């Protein structure tokens, strides 16, 4: 089935399956079922079964999938065997942390350069990656046929940077700025909403604290009984 026929929500789940499969010990079971995978990840069995069927034909009733074969199918579908060059805009602390992360290569992402509006950073390097002035961004992307842009600038500059990336031929944007970006229909934007993630964590902690207080009150009431 073509990638365009698979929903984005499914695509987002596939790396979770792949990460778990690759974390299993090499001397572990050679096969794994959708049921076992769903149980290990705390996900719905029907959903996992449907997801895997979309990217692999290797499943067998009562046997499951050959683990190594399923890993290959997932990696091939996700394009991890390909290398996509990318540029990063915003060489501050977050940007430099991403430049220094070596794990992107496993997922087929190669950040070739960074750009920043700070002239004192232009002409320097971070983790071996050159940093250029942002005024060179569009021309650099065009000349290197770069298709992925990573935005790590403050929110107020994100749309301007986005427009420059698109002018340079970028087709996909990984956005770390807390800002909605307006882009043409053919441009894919994946926004990492840290505020939303922190809100979920905070809400979870608040609920746990309320549950702990309720249990404590029940314990205290039980101790007061004659």
Tab-separated table of C-alpha atoms in Angstrom:
chain	number	residue	atom	x	y	z
A	1	UNK	CA	0.000	0.000	0.000
A	2	UNK	CA	1.277	3.450	-0.871
A	3	UNK	CA	2.445	5.725	1.920
A	4	UNK	CA	-0.141	8.326	0.943
A	5	UNK	CA	-2.902	5.803	1.793
A	6	UNK	CA	-1.730	5.538	5.395
A	7	UNK	CA	-2.900	8.134	7.897
A	8	UNK	CA	-0.482	10.395	9.718
A	9	UNK	CA	-1.639	9.005	13.047
A	10	UNK	CA	-0.556	5.549	11.911
A	11	UNK	CA	2.795	6.835	10.666
A	12	UNK	CA	3.384	8.445	14.060
A	13	UNK	CA	2.864	5.096	15.806
A	14	UNK	CA	5.234	3.112	13.606
A	15	UNK	CA	8.482	4.452	15.160
A	16	UNK	CA	7.165	3.346	18.568
A	17	UNK	CA	6.828	-0.222	17.311
A	18	UNK	CA	10.243	-0.083	15.685
A	19	UNK	CA	11.944	1.302	18.779
A	20	UNK	CA	10.479	-1.431	20.968
A	21	UNK	CA	11.414	-4.216	18.537
A	22	UNK	CA	15.003	-2.979	18.322
A	23	UNK	CA	15.218	-2.776	22.124
A	24	UNK	CA	14.541	-6.493	22.563
A	25	UNK	CA	17.578	-8.674	23.371
A	26	UNK	CA	19.253	-10.294	20.386
A	27	UNK	CA	18.855	-13.734	21.942
A	28	UNK	CA	15.141	-13.228	22.591
A	29	UNK	CA	12.226	-14.802	20.685
A	30	UNK	CA	12.613	-14.696	16.907
A	31	UNK	CA	8.897	-13.996	16.373
A	32	UNK	CA	6.487	-11.523	17.899
A	33	UNK	CA	2.726	-11.233	17.539
A	34	UNK	CA	0.643	-8.084	17.286
A	35	UNK	CA	-0.992	-9.165	20.560
A	36	UNK	CA	2.360	-9.314	22.384
A	37	UNK	CA	3.495	-6.020	20.881
A	38	UNK	CA	0.262	-4.296	21.889
A	39	UNK	CA	0.491	-5.641	25.439
A	40	UNK	CA	4.108	-4.525	25.810
A	41	UNK	CA	3.310	-0.995	24.658
A	42	UNK	CA	-0.056	-0.669	26.415
A	43	UNK	CA	-1.862	-0.146	23.112
A	44	UNK	CA	-4.983	-1.616	21.544
A	45	UNK	CA	-4.414	-4.997	19.893
A	46	UNK	CA	-6.760	-4.267	16.976
A	47	UNK	CA	-4.995	-0.981	16.215
A	48	UNK	CA	-1.528	-2.540	16.329
A	49	UNK	CA	-2.635	-5.423	14.128
A	50	UNK	CA	-4.064	-3.011	11.530
A	51	UNK	CA	-0.961	-0.807	11.597
A	52	UNK	CA	1.442	-3.685	11.053
A	53	UNK	CA	-0.676	-5.153	8.244
A	54	UNK	CA	-0.319	-1.860	6.359
A	55	UNK	CA	3.473	-2.046	6.222
A	56	UNK	CA	4.302	-5.750	6.367
A	57	UNK	CA	2.925	-8.906	4.814
A	58	UNK	CA	5.032	-11.127	7.045
A	59	UNK	CA	2.485	-11.885	9.758
A	60	UNK	CA	1.405	-15.516	10.215
A	61	UNK	CA	-1.569	-16.798	12.279
A	62	UNK	CA	-0.528	-18.149	15.702
A	63	UNK	CA	3.117	-17.396	14.858
A	64	UNK	CA	3.247	-13.646	14.420
A	65	UNK	CA	5.986	-11.740	12.625
A	66	UNK	CA	9.610	-12.663	12.215
A	67	UNK	CA	11.083	-9.913	14.358
A	68	UNK	CA	14.021	-9.048	12.115
A	69	UNK	CA	11.783	-9.055	9.058
A	70	UNK	CA	9.289	-6.731	10.712
A	71	UNK	CA	12.111	-4.372	11.691
A	72	UNK	CA	13.274	-4.263	8.065
A	73	UNK	CA	9.742	-3.636	6.796
A	74	UNK	CA	9.212	-0.777	9.263
A	75	UNK	CA	12.569	0.804	8.477
A	76	UNK	CA	11.952	0.534	4.745
A	77	UNK	CA	8.497	2.081	5.004
A	78	UNK	CA	9.743	4.919	7.207
A	79	UNK	CA	12.613	5.598	4.830
A	80	UNK	CA	15.302	5.054	7.450
A	81	UNK	CA	17.526	3.482	4.825
A	82	UNK	CA	17.597	6.786	2.961
A	83	UNK	CA	19.525	9.841	4.066
A	84	UNK	CA	17.746	13.186	3.944
A	85	UNK	CA	19.841	16.310	4.303
A	86	UNK	CA	18.385	19.038	6.481
A	87	UNK	CA	19.219	22.531	7.709
A	88	UNK	CA	18.580	23.964	11.153
A	89	UNK	CA	17.670	27.594	11.768
A	90	UNK	CA	18.350	28.990	15.232
A	91	UNK	CA	21.721	27.993	16.669
A	92	UNK	CA	20.882	28.768	20.282
A	93	UNK	CA	20.933	26.231	23.111
A	94	UNK	CA	18.169	24.032	21.705
A	95	UNK	CA	19.529	24.259	18.179
A	96	UNK	CA	23.031	23.339	19.258
A	97	UNK	CA	21.703	20.440	21.314
A	98	UNK	CA	20.003	19.072	18.198
A	99	UNK	CA	23.167	19.620	16.157
A	100	UNK	CA	25.084	17.566	18.686
A	101	UNK	CA	22.651	14.660	18.757
A	102	UNK	CA	24.143	11.741	16.870
A	103	UNK	CA	21.030	9.569	16.862
A	104	UNK	CA	19.387	11.284	13.895
A	105	UNK	CA	21.516	9.302	11.458
A	106	UNK	CA	19.709	6.122	12.497
A	107	UNK	CA	16.494	7.700	11.229
A	108	UNK	CA	17.937	8.948	7.959
A	109	UNK	CA	18.308	12.605	8.963
A	110	UNK	CA	21.557	14.448	8.308
A	111	UNK	CA	21.763	18.066	9.480
A	112	UNK	CA	24.341	19.568	7.134
A	113	UNK	CA	24.373	23.158	8.408
A	114	UNK	CA	22.821	25.649	10.801
A	115	UNK	CA	21.789	29.273	10.306
A	116	UNK	CA	21.392	32.114	12.767
A	117	UNK	CA	20.646	35.849	12.733
A	118	UNK	CA	23.434	36.495	15.241
A	119	UNK	CA	26.431	37.638	13.205
A	120	UNK	CA	28.816	36.512	15.962
A	121	UNK	CA	27.739	32.900	15.375
A	122	UNK	CA	28.039	33.067	11.591
A	123	UNK	CA	31.301	31.532	10.408
A	124	UNK	CA	31.632	29.292	13.470
A	125	UNK	CA	30.815	25.615	14.005
A	126	UNK	CA	28.782	23.554	16.439
A	127	UNK	CA	29.388	19.815	16.760
A	128	UNK	CA	31.318	19.992	13.510
A	129	UNK	CA	28.417	21.597	11.625
A	130	UNK	CA	28.993	25.011	9.999
A	131	UNK	CA	26.846	27.949	11.052
A	132	UNK	CA	25.939	30.562	8.447
A	133	UNK	CA	24.076	33.850	8.607
A	134	UNK	CA	20.357	33.430	8.021
A	135	UNK	CA	20.531	35.728	4.995
A	136	UNK	CA	22.209	32.844	3.143
A	137	UNK	CA	19.473	30.346	3.997
A	138	UNK	CA	17.325	30.274	0.848
A	139	UNK	CA	20.275	30.218	-1.566
A	140	UNK	CA	21.972	27.433	0.406
A	141	UNK	CA	18.841	25.273	0.343
A	142	UNK	CA	18.391	25.806	-3.386
A	143	UNK	CA	21.999	25.028	-4.266
A	144	UNK	CA	22.072	21.846	-2.128
A	145	UNK	CA	18.502	20.724	-2.933
A	146	UNK	CA	17.702	20.601	0.783
A	147	UNK	CA	14.160	19.406	1.472
A	148	UNK	CA	13.905	19.455	5.282
A	149	UNK	CA	14.149	22.507	7.529
A	150	UNK	CA	14.293	22.521	11.332
A	151	UNK	CA	13.125	25.665	13.128
A	152	UNK	CA	14.438	26.404	16.634
A	153	UNK	CA	14.022	30.182	16.729
A	154	UNK	CA	11.801	32.240	19.077
A	155	UNK	CA	8.110	32.288	18.144
A	156	UNK	CA	8.145	35.830	16.800
A	157	UNK	CA	10.675	34.901	14.101
A	158	UNK	CA	9.311	31.463	13.183
A	159	UNK	CA	7.000	32.489	10.327
A	160	UNK	CA	9.705	34.631	8.706
A	161	UNK	CA	12.146	31.731	8.850
A	162	UNK	CA	9.471	29.384	7.537
A	163	UNK	CA	8.914	31.654	4.523
A	164	UNK	CA	12.651	31.712	3.821
A	165	UNK	CA	12.831	27.921	3.965
A	166	UNK	CA	9.940	27.577	1.544
A	167	UNK	CA	11.578	30.092	-0.791
A	168	UNK	CA	14.611	27.812	-0.757
A	169	UNK	CA	12.599	24.789	-1.864
A	170	UNK	CA	11.997	23.134	1.503
A	171	UNK	CA	9.133	20.624	1.455
A	172	UNK	CA	8.986	19.549	5.100
A	173	UNK	CA	9.478	21.530	8.309
A	174	UNK	CA	10.183	20.284	11.812
A	175	UNK	CA	9.068	23.160	14.003
A	176	UNK	CA	10.185	23.560	17.617
A	177	UNK	CA	8.915	27.139	17.905
A	178	UNK	CA	5.633	27.613	19.840
A	179	UNK	CA	4.009	29.141	16.782
A	180	UNK	CA	1.454	28.030	14.195
A	181	UNK	CA	2.998	28.279	10.757
A	182	UNK	CA	1.076	29.234	7.625
A	183	UNK	CA	2.349	27.167	4.703
A	184	UNK	CA	1.144	26.057	1.252
A	185	UNK	CA	-0.765	22.755	1.074
A	186	UNK	CA	2.194	20.804	-0.296
A	187	UNK	CA	4.414	21.673	2.692
A	188	UNK	CA	4.352	19.318	5.678
A	189	UNK	CA	4.844	20.879	9.116
A	190	UNK	CA	5.470	18.763	12.203
A	191	UNK	CA	5.341	20.934	15.326
A	192	UNK	CA	6.792	19.772	18.618
A	193	UNK	CA	4.433	21.421	21.094
A	194	UNK	CA	6.392	21.355	24.331
A	195	UNK	CA	3.805	23.479	26.133
A	196	UNK	CA	1.094	20.924	25.362
A	197	UNK	CA	3.303	18.062	26.518
A	198	UNK	CA	4.133	19.847	29.768
A	199	UNK	CA	0.438	20.608	30.310
A	200	UNK	CA	-0.383	16.907	30.016
A	201	UNK	CA	2.383	16.028	32.475
A	202	UNK	CA	1.201	18.684	34.899
A	203	UNK	CA	-2.409	17.519	34.650
A	204	UNK	CA	-1.356	13.925	35.256
A	205	UNK	CA	0.625	14.912	38.358
A	206	UNK	CA	-2.311	16.947	39.689
A	207	UNK	CA	-4.648	13.987	39.258
A	208	UNK	CA	-2.177	11.679	40.995
A	209	UNK	CA	-1.837	14.104	43.898
A	210	UNK	CA	-5.624	14.269	44.297
A	211	UNK	CA	-5.831	10.469	44.250
A	212	UNK	CA	-3.050	10.228	46.830
A	213	UNK	CA	-4.867	12.718	49.075
A	214	UNK	CA	-8.117	10.770	48.728
A	215	UNK	CA	-6.371	7.514	49.664
A	216	UNK	CA	-4.706	9.222	52.621
A	217	UNK	CA	-8.071	10.512	53.852
A	218	UNK	CA	-9.528	7.011	53.590
A	219	UNK	CA	-6.594	5.598	55.535
A	220	UNK	CA	-6.980	8.279	58.202
A	221	UNK	CA	-10.751	7.623	58.484
A	222	UNK	CA	-10.058	3.920	58.851
A	223	UNK	CA	-7.632	4.545	61.701
A	224	UNK	CA	-10.234	6.640	63.540
A	225	UNK	CA	-12.798	3.794	63.611
A	226	UNK	CA	-13.130	2.056	66.988
